[in-house]
Amino acid sequence: MTFLTPEESGHVSSLWGKVDVEKVGGEALGRLLVVYPWTQRFFESFGDLSSPSAIMGNPKVKAHGKKVLSAFSEGLHHLDDLKGTFAQLSELHCDKLHVDPQNFTLLGNVLVIVLAEHFGAAFNPSVHAAFQKVVAGVANALAHKYH
Amino acid sequence: MSLTKTERAIIVSMWGKISTQADAIGTETLERLFLSHPQTKTYFPHFDLHAGSAQLRAHGSKVVAAVGDAVKSIDNIAGALARLSELHAYILRVDPVNFKLLSHCLLVTVAARFPADFTAEAHAAWDKFLSVVSSVLTEKYR
């Protein structure tokens, strides 16, 4: 069973090809911390998170956002085996990082909003729907090894 | 959870711009909702949900108009949406999880149309505001 239809796959690769992973990653993680401040609980060592501008400009947030989105980007090359691709990261998030999987859903939705902001009308309802499937699949895969 | 003065100011000021595209935003929000979260269509078996349908447009307008009512009475959202709250609790009985989905699709639509205005701070204010609206609409569920 393929995860995305050929049309959805096309939408995803064509848009993702234009994404600046470093910039979008930093923005998505930053917005997660601004919009859902309780998520800051995982980043107490990141320094100044005292205001939206402090968060969005924080170099550790940007660097970590790039790391996270690079991993996500890697996953996009393996859409038919997300669980396999993210197995190790799933174990890490459970055993070492102790991250509630609900946070994967929150970040996925923030990423969708950042993509909408960057691409405007090009992020039309069909492209949007394809990405919702992708972020849900990645969130699911990251939660898969939890115990 | 209540809105700070700054958050209210952001919402009210952005609404000025948003309301100029109200109907289109309503329609687009619903299109996004039905495509991304097809299970939400179960609440509209009586509608023609194809893109461009008159019913979709009319319903989209209704939804955005209600958001507008909440903005106009931002200091008393519960009062402004009292009737709608009862409608959702006793007649429509839409499962509460769907308010998050609709809110998200509205944010995506606004972000796509007003990227320069939709800063991280504005995003936070809108997410919170729609969360308050959703709470009001589900307040009487049980």
PDB file of N, CA and C in Angstrom, chain B residues 23-58:
ATOM      1  N   ASP B  23     -15.309  36.213   2.363  1.00  0.00           N
ATOM      2  CA  ASP B  23     -16.002  35.084   1.721  1.00  0.00           C
ATOM      3  C   ASP B  23     -15.020  34.099   1.106  1.00  0.00           C
ATOM      4  N   ALA B  24     -14.017  34.631   0.402  1.00  0.00           N
ATOM      5  CA  ALA B  24     -13.018  33.748  -0.227  1.00  0.00           C
ATOM      6  C   ALA B  24     -12.268  32.956   0.827  1.00  0.00           C
ATOM      7  N   ILE B  25     -11.963  33.599   1.946  1.00  0.00           N
ATOM      8  CA  ILE B  25     -11.250  32.920   3.024  1.00  0.00           C
ATOM      9  C   ILE B  25     -12.105  31.811   3.620  1.00  0.00           C
ATOM     10  N   GLY B  26     -13.398  32.082   3.772  1.00  0.00           N
ATOM     11  CA  GLY B  26     -14.311  31.074   4.314  1.00  0.00           C
ATOM     12  C   GLY B  26     -14.368  29.852   3.417  1.00  0.00           C
ATOM     13  N   THR B  27     -14.534  30.094   2.126  1.00  0.00           N
ATOM     14  CA  THR B  27     -14.616  28.990   1.167  1.00  0.00           C
ATOM     15  C   THR B  27     -13.315  28.197   1.152  1.00  0.00           C
ATOM     16  N   GLU B  28     -12.189  28.906   1.084  1.00  0.00           N
ATOM     17  CA  GLU B  28     -10.895  28.226   1.029  1.00  0.00           C
ATOM     18  C   GLU B  28     -10.634  27.401   2.285  1.00  0.00           C
ATOM     19  N   THR B  29     -11.005  27.954   3.438  1.00  0.00           N
ATOM     20  CA  THR B  29     -10.828  27.239   4.706  1.00  0.00           C
ATOM     21  C   THR B  29     -11.565  25.907   4.676  1.00  0.00           C
ATOM     22  N   LEU B  30     -12.806  25.941   4.213  1.00  0.00           N
ATOM     23  CA  LEU B  30     -13.586  24.704   4.168  1.00  0.00           C
ATOM     24  C   LEU B  30     -13.017  23.725   3.137  1.00  0.00           C
ATOM     25  N   GLU B  31     -12.589  24.240   1.986  1.00  0.00           N
ATOM     26  CA  GLU B  31     -11.967  23.355   0.980  1.00  0.00           C
ATOM     27  C   GLU B  31     -10.770  22.638   1.576  1.00  0.00           C
ATOM     28  N   ARG B  32      -9.943  23.394   2.294  1.00  0.00           N
ATOM     29  CA  ARG B  32      -8.759  22.800   2.920  1.00  0.00           C
ATOM     30  C   ARG B  32      -9.179  21.753   3.955  1.00  0.00           C
ATOM     31  N   LEU B  33     -10.198  22.077   4.720  1.00  0.00           N
ATOM     32  CA  LEU B  33     -10.669  21.164   5.763  1.00  0.00           C
ATOM     33  C   LEU B  33     -11.125  19.844   5.152  1.00  0.00           C
ATOM     34  N   PHE B  34     -11.943  19.924   4.117  1.00  0.00           N
ATOM     35  CA  PHE B  34     -12.517  18.698   3.542  1.00  0.00           C
ATOM     36  C   PHE B  34     -11.489  17.862   2.795  1.00  0.00           C
ATOM     37  N   LEU B  35     -10.472  18.517   2.225  1.00  0.00           N
ATOM     38  CA  LEU B  35      -9.424  17.775   1.521  1.00  0.00           C
ATOM     39  C   LEU B  35      -8.429  17.151   2.500  1.00  0.00           C
ATOM     40  N   SER B  36      -8.006  17.933   3.494  1.00  0.00           N
ATOM     41  CA  SER B  36      -6.991  17.450   4.435  1.00  0.00           C
ATOM     42  C   SER B  36      -7.560  16.490   5.461  1.00  0.00           C
ATOM     43  N   HIS B  37      -8.813  16.704   5.820  1.00  0.00           N
ATOM     44  CA  HIS B  37      -9.434  15.910   6.893  1.00  0.00           C
ATOM     45  C   HIS B  37     -10.800  15.436   6.406  1.00  0.00           C
ATOM     46  N   PRO B  38     -10.799  14.466   5.495  1.00  0.00           N
ATOM     47  CA  PRO B  38     -12.053  14.053   4.830  1.00  0.00           C
ATOM     48  C   PRO B  38     -13.153  13.601   5.786  1.00  0.00           C
ATOM     49  N   GLN B  39     -12.743  13.166   6.984  1.00  0.00           N
ATOM     50  CA  GLN B  39     -13.766  12.704   7.934  1.00  0.00           C
ATOM     51  C   GLN B  39     -14.712  13.850   8.330  1.00  0.00           C
ATOM     52  N   THR B  40     -14.283  15.093   8.150  1.00  0.00           N
ATOM     53  CA  THR B  40     -15.139  16.231   8.516  1.00  0.00           C
ATOM     54  C   THR B  40     -16.333  16.356   7.573  1.00  0.00           C
ATOM     55  N   LYS B  41     -16.249  15.717   6.402  1.00  0.00           N
ATOM     56  CA  LYS B  41     -17.364  15.775   5.463  1.00  0.00           C
ATOM     57  C   LYS B  41     -18.593  15.045   5.993  1.00  0.00           C
ATOM     58  N   THR B  42     -18.380  14.175   7.001  1.00  0.00           N
ATOM     59  CA  THR B  42     -19.507  13.417   7.537  1.00  0.00           C
ATOM     60  C   THR B  42     -20.572  14.324   8.154  1.00  0.00           C
ATOM     61  N   TYR B  43     -20.198  15.559   8.447  1.00  0.00           N
ATOM     62  CA  TYR B  43     -21.186  16.483   9.012  1.00  0.00           C
ATOM     63  C   TYR B  43     -22.001  17.187   7.929  1.00  0.00           C
ATOM     64  N   PHE B  44     -21.675  16.928   6.675  1.00  0.00           N
ATOM     65  CA  PHE B  44     -22.348  17.629   5.581  1.00  0.00           C
ATOM     66  C   PHE B  44     -22.866  16.699   4.490  1.00  0.00           C
ATOM     67  N   PRO B  45     -23.565  15.631   4.861  1.00  0.00           N
ATOM     68  CA  PRO B  45     -24.049  14.699   3.833  1.00  0.00           C
ATOM     69  C   PRO B  45     -25.066  15.355   2.909  1.00  0.00           C
ATOM     70  N   HIS B  46     -25.658  16.421   3.384  1.00  0.00           N
ATOM     71  CA  HIS B  46     -26.710  17.113   2.652  1.00  0.00           C
ATOM     72  C   HIS B  46     -26.173  18.215   1.735  1.00  0.00           C
ATOM     73  N   PHE B  47     -24.840  18.373   1.707  1.00  0.00           N
ATOM     74  CA  PHE B  47     -24.236  19.449   0.921  1.00  0.00           C
ATOM     75  C   PHE B  47     -23.572  18.925  -0.345  1.00  0.00           C
ATOM     76  N   ASP B  48     -23.531  19.754  -1.368  1.00  0.00           N
ATOM     77  CA  ASP B  48     -22.650  19.521  -2.507  1.00  0.00           C
ATOM     78  C   ASP B  48     -21.327  20.177  -2.117  1.00  0.00           C
ATOM     79  N   LEU B  49     -20.294  19.358  -1.921  1.00  0.00           N
ATOM     80  CA  LEU B  49     -19.028  19.894  -1.417  1.00  0.00           C
ATOM     81  C   LEU B  49     -17.977  20.096  -2.496  1.00  0.00           C
ATOM     82  N   HIS B  50     -18.371  20.044  -3.772  1.00  0.00           N
ATOM     83  CA  HIS B  50     -17.392  20.259  -4.824  1.00  0.00           C
ATOM     84  C   HIS B  50     -16.901  21.693  -4.790  1.00  0.00           C
ATOM     85  N   ALA B  51     -15.625  21.861  -5.242  1.00  0.00           N
ATOM     86  CA  ALA B  51     -15.036  23.207  -5.285  1.00  0.00           C
ATOM     87  C   ALA B  51     -15.966  24.108  -6.099  1.00  0.00           C
ATOM     88  N   GLY B  52     -16.228  25.297  -5.556  1.00  0.00           N
ATOM     89  CA  GLY B  52     -17.075  26.248  -6.276  1.00  0.00           C
ATOM     90  C   GLY B  52     -18.556  26.085  -6.008  1.00  0.00           C
ATOM     91  N   SER B  53     -18.943  25.071  -5.207  1.00  0.00           N
ATOM     92  CA  SER B  53     -20.379  24.891  -4.950  1.00  0.00           C
ATOM     93  C   SER B  53     -20.942  26.072  -4.166  1.00  0.00           C
ATOM     94  N   ALA B  54     -22.179  26.417  -4.504  1.00  0.00           N
ATOM     95  CA  ALA B  54     -22.833  27.558  -3.850  1.00  0.00           C
ATOM     96  C   ALA B  54     -22.986  27.304  -2.354  1.00  0.00           C
ATOM     97  N   GLN B  55     -23.262  26.036  -1.995  1.00  0.00           N
ATOM     98  CA  GLN B  55     -23.452  25.716  -0.578  1.00  0.00           C
ATOM     99  C   GLN B  55     -22.159  25.894   0.204  1.00  0.00           C
ATOM    100  N   LEU B  56     -21.039  25.489  -0.447  1.00  0.00           N
ATOM    101  CA  LEU B  56     -19.726  25.624   0.195  1.00  0.00           C
ATOM    102  C   LEU B  56     -19.428  27.100   0.452  1.00  0.00           C
ATOM    103  N   ARG B  57     -19.705  27.911  -0.585  1.00  0.00           N
ATOM    104  CA  ARG B  57     -19.444  29.341  -0.462  1.00  0.00           C
ATOM    105  C   ARG B  57     -20.314  29.955   0.625  1.00  0.00           C
ATOM    106  N   ALA B  58     -21.580  29.606   0.627  1.00  0.00           N
ATOM    107  CA  ALA B  58     -22.502  30.172   1.623  1.00  0.00           C
ATOM    108  C   ALA B  58     -22.075  29.769   3.024  1.00  0.00           C
TER     109      ALA B  58
END
